[in-house]
Coordinates of C-alpha atoms in Angstrom, one line a residue:
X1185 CA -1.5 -11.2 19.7
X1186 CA 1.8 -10.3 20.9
X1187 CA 4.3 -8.4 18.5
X1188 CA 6.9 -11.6 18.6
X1189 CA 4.4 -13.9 18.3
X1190 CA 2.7 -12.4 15.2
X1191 CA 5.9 -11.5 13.7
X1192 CA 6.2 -15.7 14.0
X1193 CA 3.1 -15.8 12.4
X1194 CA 4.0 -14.0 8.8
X1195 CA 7.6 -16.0 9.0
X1196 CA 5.9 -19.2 9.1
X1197 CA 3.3 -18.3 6.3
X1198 CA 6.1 -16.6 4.1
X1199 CA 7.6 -20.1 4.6
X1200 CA 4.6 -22.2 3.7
X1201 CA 3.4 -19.8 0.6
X1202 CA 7.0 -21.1 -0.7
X1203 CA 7.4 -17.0 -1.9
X1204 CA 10.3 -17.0 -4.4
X1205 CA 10.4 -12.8 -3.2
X1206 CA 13.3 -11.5 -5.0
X1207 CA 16.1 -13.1 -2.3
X1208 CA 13.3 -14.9 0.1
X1209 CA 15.4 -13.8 3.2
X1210 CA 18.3 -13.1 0.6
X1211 CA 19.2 -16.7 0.7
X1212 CA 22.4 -16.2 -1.4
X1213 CA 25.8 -17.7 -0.5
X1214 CA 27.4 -17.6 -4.1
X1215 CA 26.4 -17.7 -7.5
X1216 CA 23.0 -18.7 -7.7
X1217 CA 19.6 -18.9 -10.4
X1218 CA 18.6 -14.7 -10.3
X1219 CA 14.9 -13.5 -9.5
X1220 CA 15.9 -10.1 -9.7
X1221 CA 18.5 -7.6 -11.7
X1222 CA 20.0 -6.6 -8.6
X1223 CA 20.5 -10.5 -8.0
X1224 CA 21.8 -10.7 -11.5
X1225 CA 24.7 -8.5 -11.1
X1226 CA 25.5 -9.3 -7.6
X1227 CA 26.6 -12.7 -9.6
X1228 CA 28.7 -10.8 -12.2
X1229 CA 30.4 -8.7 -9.3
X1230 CA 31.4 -11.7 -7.4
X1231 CA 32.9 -13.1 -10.2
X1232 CA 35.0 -9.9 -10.6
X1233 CA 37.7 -10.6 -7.7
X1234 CA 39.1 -7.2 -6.5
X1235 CA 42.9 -7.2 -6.8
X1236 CA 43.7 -6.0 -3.0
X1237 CA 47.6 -6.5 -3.5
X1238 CA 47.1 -3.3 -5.9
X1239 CA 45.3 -1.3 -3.4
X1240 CA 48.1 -1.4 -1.0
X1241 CA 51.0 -0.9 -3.3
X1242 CA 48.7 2.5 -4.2
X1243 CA 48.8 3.1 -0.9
X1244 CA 44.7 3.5 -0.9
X1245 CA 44.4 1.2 2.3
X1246 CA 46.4 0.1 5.2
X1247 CA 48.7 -3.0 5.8
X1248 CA 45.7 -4.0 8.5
X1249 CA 43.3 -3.2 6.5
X1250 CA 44.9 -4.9 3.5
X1251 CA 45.6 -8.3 5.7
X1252 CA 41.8 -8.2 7.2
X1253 CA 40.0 -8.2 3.6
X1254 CA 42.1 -10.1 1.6
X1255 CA 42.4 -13.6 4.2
X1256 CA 38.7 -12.8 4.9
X1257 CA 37.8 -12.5 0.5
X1258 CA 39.7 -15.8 0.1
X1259 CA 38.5 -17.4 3.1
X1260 CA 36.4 -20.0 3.4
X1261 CA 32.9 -19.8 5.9
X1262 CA 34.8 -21.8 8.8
X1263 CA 37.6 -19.1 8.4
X1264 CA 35.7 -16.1 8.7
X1265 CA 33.9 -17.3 11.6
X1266 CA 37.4 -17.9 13.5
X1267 CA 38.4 -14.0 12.6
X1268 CA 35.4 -12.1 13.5
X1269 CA 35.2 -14.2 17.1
X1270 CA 39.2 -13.2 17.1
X1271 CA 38.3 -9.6 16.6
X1272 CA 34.7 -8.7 15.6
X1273 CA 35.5 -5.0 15.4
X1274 CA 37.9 -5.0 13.6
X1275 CA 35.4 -6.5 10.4
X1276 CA 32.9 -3.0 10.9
X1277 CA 36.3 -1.5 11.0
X1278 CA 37.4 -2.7 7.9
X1279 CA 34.3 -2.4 5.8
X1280 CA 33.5 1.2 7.3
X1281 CA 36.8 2.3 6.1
X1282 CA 36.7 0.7 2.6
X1283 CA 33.3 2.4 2.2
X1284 CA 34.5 5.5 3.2
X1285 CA 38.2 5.3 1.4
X1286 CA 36.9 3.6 -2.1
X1287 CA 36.2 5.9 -4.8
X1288 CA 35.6 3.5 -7.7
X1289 CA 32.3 1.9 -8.5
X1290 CA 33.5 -1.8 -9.4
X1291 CA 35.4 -2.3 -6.4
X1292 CA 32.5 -0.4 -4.0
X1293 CA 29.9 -2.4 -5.9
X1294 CA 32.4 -5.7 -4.8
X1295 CA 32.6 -4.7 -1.1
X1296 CA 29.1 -4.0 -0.8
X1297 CA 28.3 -7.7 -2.2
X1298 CA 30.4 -9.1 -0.2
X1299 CA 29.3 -7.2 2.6
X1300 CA 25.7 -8.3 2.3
X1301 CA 27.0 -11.9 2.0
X1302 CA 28.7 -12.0 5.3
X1303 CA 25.8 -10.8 7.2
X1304 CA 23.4 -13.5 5.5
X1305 CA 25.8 -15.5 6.5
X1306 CA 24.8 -15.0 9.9
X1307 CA 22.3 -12.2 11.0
X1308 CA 23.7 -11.6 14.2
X1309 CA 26.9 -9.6 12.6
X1310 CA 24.7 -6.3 12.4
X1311 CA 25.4 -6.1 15.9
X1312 CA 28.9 -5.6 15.1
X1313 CA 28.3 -3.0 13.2
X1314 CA 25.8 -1.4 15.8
X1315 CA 29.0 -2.0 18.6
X1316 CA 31.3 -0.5 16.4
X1317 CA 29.6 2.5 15.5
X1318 CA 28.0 3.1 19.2
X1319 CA 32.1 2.8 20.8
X1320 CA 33.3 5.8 18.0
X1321 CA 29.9 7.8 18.8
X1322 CA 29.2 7.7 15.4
X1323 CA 26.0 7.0 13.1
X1324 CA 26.0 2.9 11.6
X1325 CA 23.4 4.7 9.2
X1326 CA 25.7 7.5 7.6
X1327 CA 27.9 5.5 5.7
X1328 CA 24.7 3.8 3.8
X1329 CA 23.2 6.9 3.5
X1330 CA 25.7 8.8 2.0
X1331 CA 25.8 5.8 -0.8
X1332 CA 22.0 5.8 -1.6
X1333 CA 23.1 8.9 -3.3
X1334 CA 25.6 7.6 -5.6
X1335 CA 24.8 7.6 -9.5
X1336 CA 25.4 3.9 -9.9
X1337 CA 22.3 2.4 -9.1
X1338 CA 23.8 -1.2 -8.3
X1339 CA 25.5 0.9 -5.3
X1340 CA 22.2 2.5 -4.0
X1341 CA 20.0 -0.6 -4.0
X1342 CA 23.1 -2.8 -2.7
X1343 CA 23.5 -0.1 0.3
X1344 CA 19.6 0.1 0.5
X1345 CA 19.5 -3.7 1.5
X1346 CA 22.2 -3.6 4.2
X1347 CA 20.4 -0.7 5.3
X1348 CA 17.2 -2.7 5.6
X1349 CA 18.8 -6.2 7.4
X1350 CA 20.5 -3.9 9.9
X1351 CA 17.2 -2.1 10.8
X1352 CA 15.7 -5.7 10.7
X1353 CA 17.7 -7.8 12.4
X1354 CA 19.4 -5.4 15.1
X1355 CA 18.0 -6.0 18.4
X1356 CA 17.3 -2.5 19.0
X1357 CA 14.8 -0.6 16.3
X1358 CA 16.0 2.4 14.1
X1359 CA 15.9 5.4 15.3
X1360 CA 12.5 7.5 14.4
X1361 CA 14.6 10.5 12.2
X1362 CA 16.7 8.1 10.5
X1363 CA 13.7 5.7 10.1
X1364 CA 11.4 8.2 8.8
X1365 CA 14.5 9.2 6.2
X1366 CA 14.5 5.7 5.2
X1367 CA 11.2 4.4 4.8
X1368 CA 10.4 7.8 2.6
X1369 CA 13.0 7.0 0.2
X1370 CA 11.7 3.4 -0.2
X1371 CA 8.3 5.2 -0.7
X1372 CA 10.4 7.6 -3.6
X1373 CA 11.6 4.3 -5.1
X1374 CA 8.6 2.9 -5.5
X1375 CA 6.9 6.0 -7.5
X1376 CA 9.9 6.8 -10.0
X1377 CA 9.1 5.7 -13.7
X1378 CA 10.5 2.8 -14.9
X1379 CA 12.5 1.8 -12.1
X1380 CA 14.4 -1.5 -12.8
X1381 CA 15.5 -2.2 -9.0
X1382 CA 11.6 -1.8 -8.1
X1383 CA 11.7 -5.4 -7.4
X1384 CA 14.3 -5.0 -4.6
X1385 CA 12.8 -1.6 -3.5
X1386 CA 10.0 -3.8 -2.8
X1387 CA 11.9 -6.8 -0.9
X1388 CA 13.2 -4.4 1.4
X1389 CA 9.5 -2.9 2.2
X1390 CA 9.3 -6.5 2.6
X1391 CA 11.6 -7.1 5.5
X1392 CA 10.8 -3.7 7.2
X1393 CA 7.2 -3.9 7.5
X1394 CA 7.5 -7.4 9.2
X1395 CA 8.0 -5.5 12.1
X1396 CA 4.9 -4.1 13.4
X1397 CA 7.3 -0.9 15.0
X1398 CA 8.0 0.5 11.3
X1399 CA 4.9 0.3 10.4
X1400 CA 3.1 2.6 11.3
X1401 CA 5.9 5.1 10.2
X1402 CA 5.9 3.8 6.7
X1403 CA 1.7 4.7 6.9
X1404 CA 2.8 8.3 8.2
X1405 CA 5.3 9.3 5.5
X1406 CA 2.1 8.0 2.9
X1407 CA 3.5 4.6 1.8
X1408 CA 0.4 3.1 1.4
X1409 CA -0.5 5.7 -1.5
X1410 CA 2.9 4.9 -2.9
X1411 CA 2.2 1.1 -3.2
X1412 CA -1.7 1.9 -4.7
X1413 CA -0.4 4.3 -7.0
X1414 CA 1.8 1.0 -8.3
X1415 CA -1.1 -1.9 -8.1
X1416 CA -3.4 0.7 -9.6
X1417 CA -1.6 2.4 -12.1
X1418 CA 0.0 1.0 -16.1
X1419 CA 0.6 -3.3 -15.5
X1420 CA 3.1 -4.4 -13.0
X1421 CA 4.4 -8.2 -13.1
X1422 CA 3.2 -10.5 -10.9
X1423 CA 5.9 -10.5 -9.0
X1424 CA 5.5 -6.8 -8.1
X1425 CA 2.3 -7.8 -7.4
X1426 CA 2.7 -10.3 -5.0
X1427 CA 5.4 -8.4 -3.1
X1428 CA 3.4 -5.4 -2.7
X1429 CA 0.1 -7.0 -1.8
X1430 CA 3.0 -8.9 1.0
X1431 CA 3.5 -5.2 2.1
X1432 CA 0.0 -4.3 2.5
X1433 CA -0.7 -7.9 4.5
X1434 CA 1.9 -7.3 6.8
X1435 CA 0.1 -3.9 7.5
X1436 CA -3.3 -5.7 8.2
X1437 CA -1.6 -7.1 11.2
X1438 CA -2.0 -3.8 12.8
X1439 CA -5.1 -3.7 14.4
X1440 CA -5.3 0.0 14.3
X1441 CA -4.0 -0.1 10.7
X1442 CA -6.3 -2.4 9.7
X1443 CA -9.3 -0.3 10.8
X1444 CA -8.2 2.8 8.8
X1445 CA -6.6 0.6 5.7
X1446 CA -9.4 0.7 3.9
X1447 CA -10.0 4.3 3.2
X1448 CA -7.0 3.8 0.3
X1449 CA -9.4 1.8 -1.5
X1450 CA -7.4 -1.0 -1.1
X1451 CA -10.2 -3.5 -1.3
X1452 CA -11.3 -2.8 -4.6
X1453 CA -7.8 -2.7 -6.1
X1454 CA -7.2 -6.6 -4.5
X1455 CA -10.3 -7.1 -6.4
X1456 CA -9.4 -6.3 -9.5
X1457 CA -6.2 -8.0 -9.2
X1458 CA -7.8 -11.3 -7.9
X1459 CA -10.2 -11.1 -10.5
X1460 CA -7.2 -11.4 -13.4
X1461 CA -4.7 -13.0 -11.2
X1462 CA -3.0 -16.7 -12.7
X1463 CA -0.4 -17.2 -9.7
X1464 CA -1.3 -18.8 -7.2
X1465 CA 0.8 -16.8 -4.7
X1466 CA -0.7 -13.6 -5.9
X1467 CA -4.1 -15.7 -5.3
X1468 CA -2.9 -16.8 -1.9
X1469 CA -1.4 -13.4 -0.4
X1470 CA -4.7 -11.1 -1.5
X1471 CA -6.8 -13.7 0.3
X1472 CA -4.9 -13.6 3.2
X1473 CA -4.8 -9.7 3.3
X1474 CA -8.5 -9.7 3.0
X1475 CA -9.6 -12.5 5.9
X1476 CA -7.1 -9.5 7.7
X1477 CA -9.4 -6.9 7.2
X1478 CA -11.9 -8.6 8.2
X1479 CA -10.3 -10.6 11.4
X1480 CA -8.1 -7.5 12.6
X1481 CA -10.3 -4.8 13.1
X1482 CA -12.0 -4.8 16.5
X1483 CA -15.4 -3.0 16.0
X1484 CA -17.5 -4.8 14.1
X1485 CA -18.9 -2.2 12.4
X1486 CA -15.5 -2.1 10.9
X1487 CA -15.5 -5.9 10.0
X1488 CA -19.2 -5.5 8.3
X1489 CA -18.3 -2.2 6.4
X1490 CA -14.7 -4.3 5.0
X1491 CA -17.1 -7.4 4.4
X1492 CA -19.6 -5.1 2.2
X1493 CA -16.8 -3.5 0.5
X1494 CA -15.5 -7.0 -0.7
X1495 CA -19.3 -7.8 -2.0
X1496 CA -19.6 -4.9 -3.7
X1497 CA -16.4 -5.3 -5.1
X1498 CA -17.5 -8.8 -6.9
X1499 CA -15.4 -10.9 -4.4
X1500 CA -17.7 -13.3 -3.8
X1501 CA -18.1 -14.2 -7.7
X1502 CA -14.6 -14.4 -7.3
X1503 CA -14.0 -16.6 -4.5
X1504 CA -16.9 -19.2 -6.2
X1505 CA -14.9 -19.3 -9.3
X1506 CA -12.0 -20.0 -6.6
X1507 CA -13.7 -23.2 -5.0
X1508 CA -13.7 -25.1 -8.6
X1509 CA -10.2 -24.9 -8.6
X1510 CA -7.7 -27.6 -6.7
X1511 CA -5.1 -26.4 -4.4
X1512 CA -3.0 -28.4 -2.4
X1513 CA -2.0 -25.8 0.6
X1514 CA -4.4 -25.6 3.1
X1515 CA -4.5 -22.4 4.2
X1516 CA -5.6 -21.1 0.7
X1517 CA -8.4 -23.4 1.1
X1518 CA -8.8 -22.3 4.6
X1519 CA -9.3 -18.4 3.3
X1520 CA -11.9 -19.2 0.7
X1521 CA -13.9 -21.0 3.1
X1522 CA -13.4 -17.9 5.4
X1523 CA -14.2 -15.9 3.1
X1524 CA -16.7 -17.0 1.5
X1525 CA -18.6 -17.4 4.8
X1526 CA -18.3 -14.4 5.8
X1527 CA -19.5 -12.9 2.8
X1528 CA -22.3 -14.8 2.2
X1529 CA -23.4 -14.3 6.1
X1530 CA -22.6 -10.2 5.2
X1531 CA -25.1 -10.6 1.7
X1532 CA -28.0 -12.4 4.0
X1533 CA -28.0 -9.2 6.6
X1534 CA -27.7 -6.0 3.5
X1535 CA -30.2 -3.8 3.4
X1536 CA -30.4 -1.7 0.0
X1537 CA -29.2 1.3 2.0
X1538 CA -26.2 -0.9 3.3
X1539 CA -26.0 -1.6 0.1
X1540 CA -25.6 1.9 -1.1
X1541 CA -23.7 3.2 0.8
X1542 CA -20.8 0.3 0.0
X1543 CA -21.0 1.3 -3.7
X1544 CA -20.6 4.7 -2.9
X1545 CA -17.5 4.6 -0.6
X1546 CA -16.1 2.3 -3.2
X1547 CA -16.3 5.0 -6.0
X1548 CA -17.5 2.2 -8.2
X1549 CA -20.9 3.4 -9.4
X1550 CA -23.2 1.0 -11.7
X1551 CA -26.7 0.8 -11.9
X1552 CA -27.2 -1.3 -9.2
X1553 CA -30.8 -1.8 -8.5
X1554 CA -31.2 0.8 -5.8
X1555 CA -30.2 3.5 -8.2
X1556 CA -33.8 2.9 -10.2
X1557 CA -35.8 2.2 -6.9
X1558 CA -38.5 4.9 -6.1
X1559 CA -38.9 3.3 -3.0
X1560 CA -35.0 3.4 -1.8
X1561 CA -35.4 7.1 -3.3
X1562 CA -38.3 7.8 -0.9
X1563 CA -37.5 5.8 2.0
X1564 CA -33.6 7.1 2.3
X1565 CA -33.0 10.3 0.5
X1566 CA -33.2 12.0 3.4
X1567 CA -30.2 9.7 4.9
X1568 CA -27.5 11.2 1.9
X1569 CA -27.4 14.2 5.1
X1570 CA -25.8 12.2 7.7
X1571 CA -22.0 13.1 8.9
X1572 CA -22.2 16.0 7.6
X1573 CA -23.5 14.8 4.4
X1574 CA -20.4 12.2 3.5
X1575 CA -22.6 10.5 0.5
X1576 CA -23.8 13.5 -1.3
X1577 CA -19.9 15.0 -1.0
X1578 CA -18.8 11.8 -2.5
X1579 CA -20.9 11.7 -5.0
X1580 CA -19.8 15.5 -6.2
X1581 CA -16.4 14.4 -5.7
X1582 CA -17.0 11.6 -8.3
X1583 CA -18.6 14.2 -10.3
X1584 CA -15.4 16.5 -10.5
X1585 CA -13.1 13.9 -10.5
X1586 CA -14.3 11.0 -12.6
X1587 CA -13.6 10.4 -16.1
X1588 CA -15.6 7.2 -16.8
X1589 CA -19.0 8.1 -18.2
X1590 CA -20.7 5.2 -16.3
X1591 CA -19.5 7.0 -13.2
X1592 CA -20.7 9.9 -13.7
X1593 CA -24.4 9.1 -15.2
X1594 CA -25.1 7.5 -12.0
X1595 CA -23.0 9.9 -10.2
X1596 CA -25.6 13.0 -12.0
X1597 CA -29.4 10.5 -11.5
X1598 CA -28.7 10.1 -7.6
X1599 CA -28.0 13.6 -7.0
X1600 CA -31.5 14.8 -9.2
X1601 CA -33.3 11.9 -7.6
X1602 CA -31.7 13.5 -4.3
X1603 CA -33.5 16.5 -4.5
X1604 CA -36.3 15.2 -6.1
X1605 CA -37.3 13.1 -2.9
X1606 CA -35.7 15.2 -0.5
X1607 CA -36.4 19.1 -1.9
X1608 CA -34.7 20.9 1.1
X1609 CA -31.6 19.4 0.1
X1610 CA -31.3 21.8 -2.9
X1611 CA -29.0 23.7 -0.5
X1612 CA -26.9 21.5 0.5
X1613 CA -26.0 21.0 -3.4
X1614 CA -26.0 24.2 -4.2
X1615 CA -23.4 24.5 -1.3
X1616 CA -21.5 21.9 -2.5
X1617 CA -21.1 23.1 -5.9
X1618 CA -23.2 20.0 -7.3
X1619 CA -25.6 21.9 -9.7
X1620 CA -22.7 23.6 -10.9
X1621 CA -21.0 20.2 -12.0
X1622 CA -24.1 18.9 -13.3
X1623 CA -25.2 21.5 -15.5
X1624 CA -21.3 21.8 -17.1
X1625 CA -22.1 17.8 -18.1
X1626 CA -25.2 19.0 -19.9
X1627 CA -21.9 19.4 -23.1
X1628 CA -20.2 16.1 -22.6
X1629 CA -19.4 14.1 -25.1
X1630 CA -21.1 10.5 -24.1
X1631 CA -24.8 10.9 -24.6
X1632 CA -25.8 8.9 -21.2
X1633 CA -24.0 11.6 -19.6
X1634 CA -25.4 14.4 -21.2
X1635 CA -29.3 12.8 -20.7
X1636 CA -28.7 12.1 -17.1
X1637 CA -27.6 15.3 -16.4
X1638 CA -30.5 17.0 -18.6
X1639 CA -32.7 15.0 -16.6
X1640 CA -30.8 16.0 -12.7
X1641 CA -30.5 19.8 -14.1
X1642 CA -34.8 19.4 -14.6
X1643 CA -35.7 17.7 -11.0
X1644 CA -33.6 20.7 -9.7
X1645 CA -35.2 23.5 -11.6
X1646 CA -38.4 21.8 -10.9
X1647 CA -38.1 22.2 -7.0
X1648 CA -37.2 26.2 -8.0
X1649 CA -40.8 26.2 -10.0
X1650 CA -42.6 24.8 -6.9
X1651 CA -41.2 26.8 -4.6
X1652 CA -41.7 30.0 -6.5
X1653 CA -45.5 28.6 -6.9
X1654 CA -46.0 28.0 -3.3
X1655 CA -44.7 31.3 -2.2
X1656 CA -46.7 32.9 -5.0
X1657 CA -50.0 31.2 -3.3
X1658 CA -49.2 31.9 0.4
X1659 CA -48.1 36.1 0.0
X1660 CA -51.7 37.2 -1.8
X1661 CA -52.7 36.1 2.3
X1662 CA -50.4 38.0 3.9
X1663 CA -50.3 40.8 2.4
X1664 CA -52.2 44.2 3.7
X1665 CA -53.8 46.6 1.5
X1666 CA -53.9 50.3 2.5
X1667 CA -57.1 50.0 4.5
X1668 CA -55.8 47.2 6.8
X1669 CA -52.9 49.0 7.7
X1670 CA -54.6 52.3 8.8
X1671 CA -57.5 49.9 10.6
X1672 CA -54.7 48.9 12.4
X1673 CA -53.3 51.9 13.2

């Protein structure tokens, strides 16, 4: 699909999922109802009118510059269309120099506002500012910049924004090194503690990553960790929800991202979420990311390992539970029946080792059937040694990194039955550091751990016994006694 046409494509479903983002293309002229507390304050700093009169007779601006803002504060829309066609540079002009000349917070907080207003107003005005910074061979990025490291936070998240709708709505891209500087602060944003402008943080991930040119930067400087970290990590609102989950859709329209997406663990985290989920945007946006990984991707090995993931991840219970439920937009009904069919078709062609292997990569370890099977044990123990062993590694990663007992029980029986079924792979655990891990859970507190690892630690001394046994039968027969060696000599 061509970039323009898919970019189409999220703008009219952003449209038709009626998504109340914080700002929904910053649709603000004026006071209005706030969704955010950078929205909330923009309407207490518009009511605060900046006395300009004083700022000449302080002899802190210009008589041009003084002239330019004030008609263009007081003036209506029609009037600051008829100045900027009369002289368009002179508006970067004006707001560059404020920016740069204005020391206090309430009246840069006031520019700012009203700077973001005026290029709602009409998109096209970041040109201007592109024009006017390109003629004085200077950055348009600096002055933004500098302000993101301001102490009042109003100030950085009002400056990240016009940072974002310049990037956005320019008709040439950002530059890679100031790109990469600005998509990793968004990322920083995102991970700080507490942050109260996390929502708009978020909107302007929102606006960058429709454009499939910043995306994969944004995968490059780790965003995606950033945003799992947040869906994964103490309860976010559902409107942090939704916006990230909007992030990690836009993503999915990357065919090449969409492939490699998955190795976050996103799927089982839009899981969870769907699984406790009440909005029906949330609902509607982690559907549409997972058809994504499922349509994108174009091996289909790809497609079947996403499609397994969601299964093991209980996403068809959840998509049933789904279908007794009424909702009027169609492409929500569209996705379940996607879904679901896909799913179901995935379920009718899993074989147990398929099967596996999908609760493995997930990390989400129960005792699925295959776990107790003698059968599966004998038939595919033998298979935990392809590339390079990538099962048995992830199981002693779970091992050493888990801390839910279920985990680990499971994690400790398939390694013993491992060995048990396959002996020459004692080894490869060995090597791996798995006995190790095992025998250190012999002491942990939850008794199903400690019994399942009693019980690994036993099938791998066991192979030790045999082998000593075996070697103990075949040397008597090979060895020489005196006599046979001087025969031979």
């Amino acid at each position: 699909m061509p970039v323009q046409k898919e970019i189409e494509l999220i703008t009219l479903s952003e449209s038709k999922m009626n998504m109340d983002i914080s700002n929904i293309e910053d649709l603000e002229k004026g006071a209005q109802v706030a969704t955010s507390l950078l929205q909330e304050r923009a309407n207490d700093v518009r009511a605060n009118r900046v006395n300009w009169q004083s700022y000449l007779q302080g002899q802190m601006i210009s008589q041009d510059i003084f002239a330019f803002i004030s008609k263009f504060d007081n003036g209506n829309a029609e009037t600051r269309v008829q100045m900027l066609q009369e002289n368009p540079l002179q508006f970067a002009g004006t707001f560059f120099n404020l920016i740069g000349q204005i020391a206090k917070d309430q009246t840069l907080q006031y520019i700012l506002t009203m700077l973001d207003d005026s290029i709602q107003e009409d998109k096209g005005r970041v040109e201007i500012f592109k024009e006017y910074a390109k003629k004085r061979k200077e950055s348009v990025w600096s002055p933004f910049f500098h302000l993101l490291e301001r102490d009042d936070k109003f100030i950085v998240y009002q400056s990240s924004r016009i940072i974002g709708k310049i990037a956005c709505w320019s008709k040439e891209p950002m530059d890679k090194k100031n790109l990469q500087f600005y998509l990793s602060w968004l990322k920083e944003q995102l991970s700080k503690p507490g942050n109260e402008y996390l929502q708009t943080a978020a909107r302007c991930l929102q606006m960058m990553l429709r454009l499939d040119h910043y995306r994969t930067m944004f995968v490059e400087v780790e965003g995606i960790s950033a945003i799992i970290s947040v869906l994964a990590g103490s309860k976010v609102g559902f409107q942090i929800q939704y916006q990230l989950i909007f992030c990690l859709w836009c993503l999915t329209f990357n065919v090449s991202l969409a492939e490699k997406i998955n190795k976050y663990n996103i799927i089982p985290i839009l899981a969870d979420i769907l699984s406790e989920s009440v909005k029906e945007k949330v609902t509607r946006i982690i559907l549409a990311t997972l058809r994504n990984l499922i349509e994108k991707p174009e091996e289909k090995e790809i497609q079947h390992v996403h499609a397994l993931s969601m299964v093991q991840c209980k996403v068809l219970k959840q998509l049933e539970l789904l279908e007794g439920r009424k909702f009027d937009d169609p492409d929500i009904v569209d996705d379940l029946k996607f879904l679901t069919e896909t799913l179901l078709s995935s379920v009718q062609d899993l074989s147990s080792f398929d099967e596996y292997t999908t609760e493995i990569k997930s990390g989400r370890l129960e005792w699925s059937p295959v776990h107790k099977s003698d059968r599966f044990w004998r038939e595919n123990a033998i298979r935990l040694n392809e590339k390079n062993y990538e099962l048995l590694k992830i199981l002693v990663r779970l091992l050493d990194t888990s801390k839910d007992p279920l985990i680990l029980s499971v994690a400790a029986h398939d390694i013993g039955e491992y060995v048990r079924y396959y002996p020459r792979g004692k080894n490869a655990v060995e090597q791996l550091g798995a006995k190790q891990k095992v025998m250190w859970y012999l002491g942990h507190e939850d008794p199903n751990v400690r019994y399942e690892a009693l019980i690994a630690v036993q099938k791998l001394m066991v192979h030790n016994w045999e082998y000593l046994g075996k070697q103990l039968d075949v040397e008597p027969n090979n060895m020489e006694t005196p006599g046979m060696a001087a025969a031979k000599g």
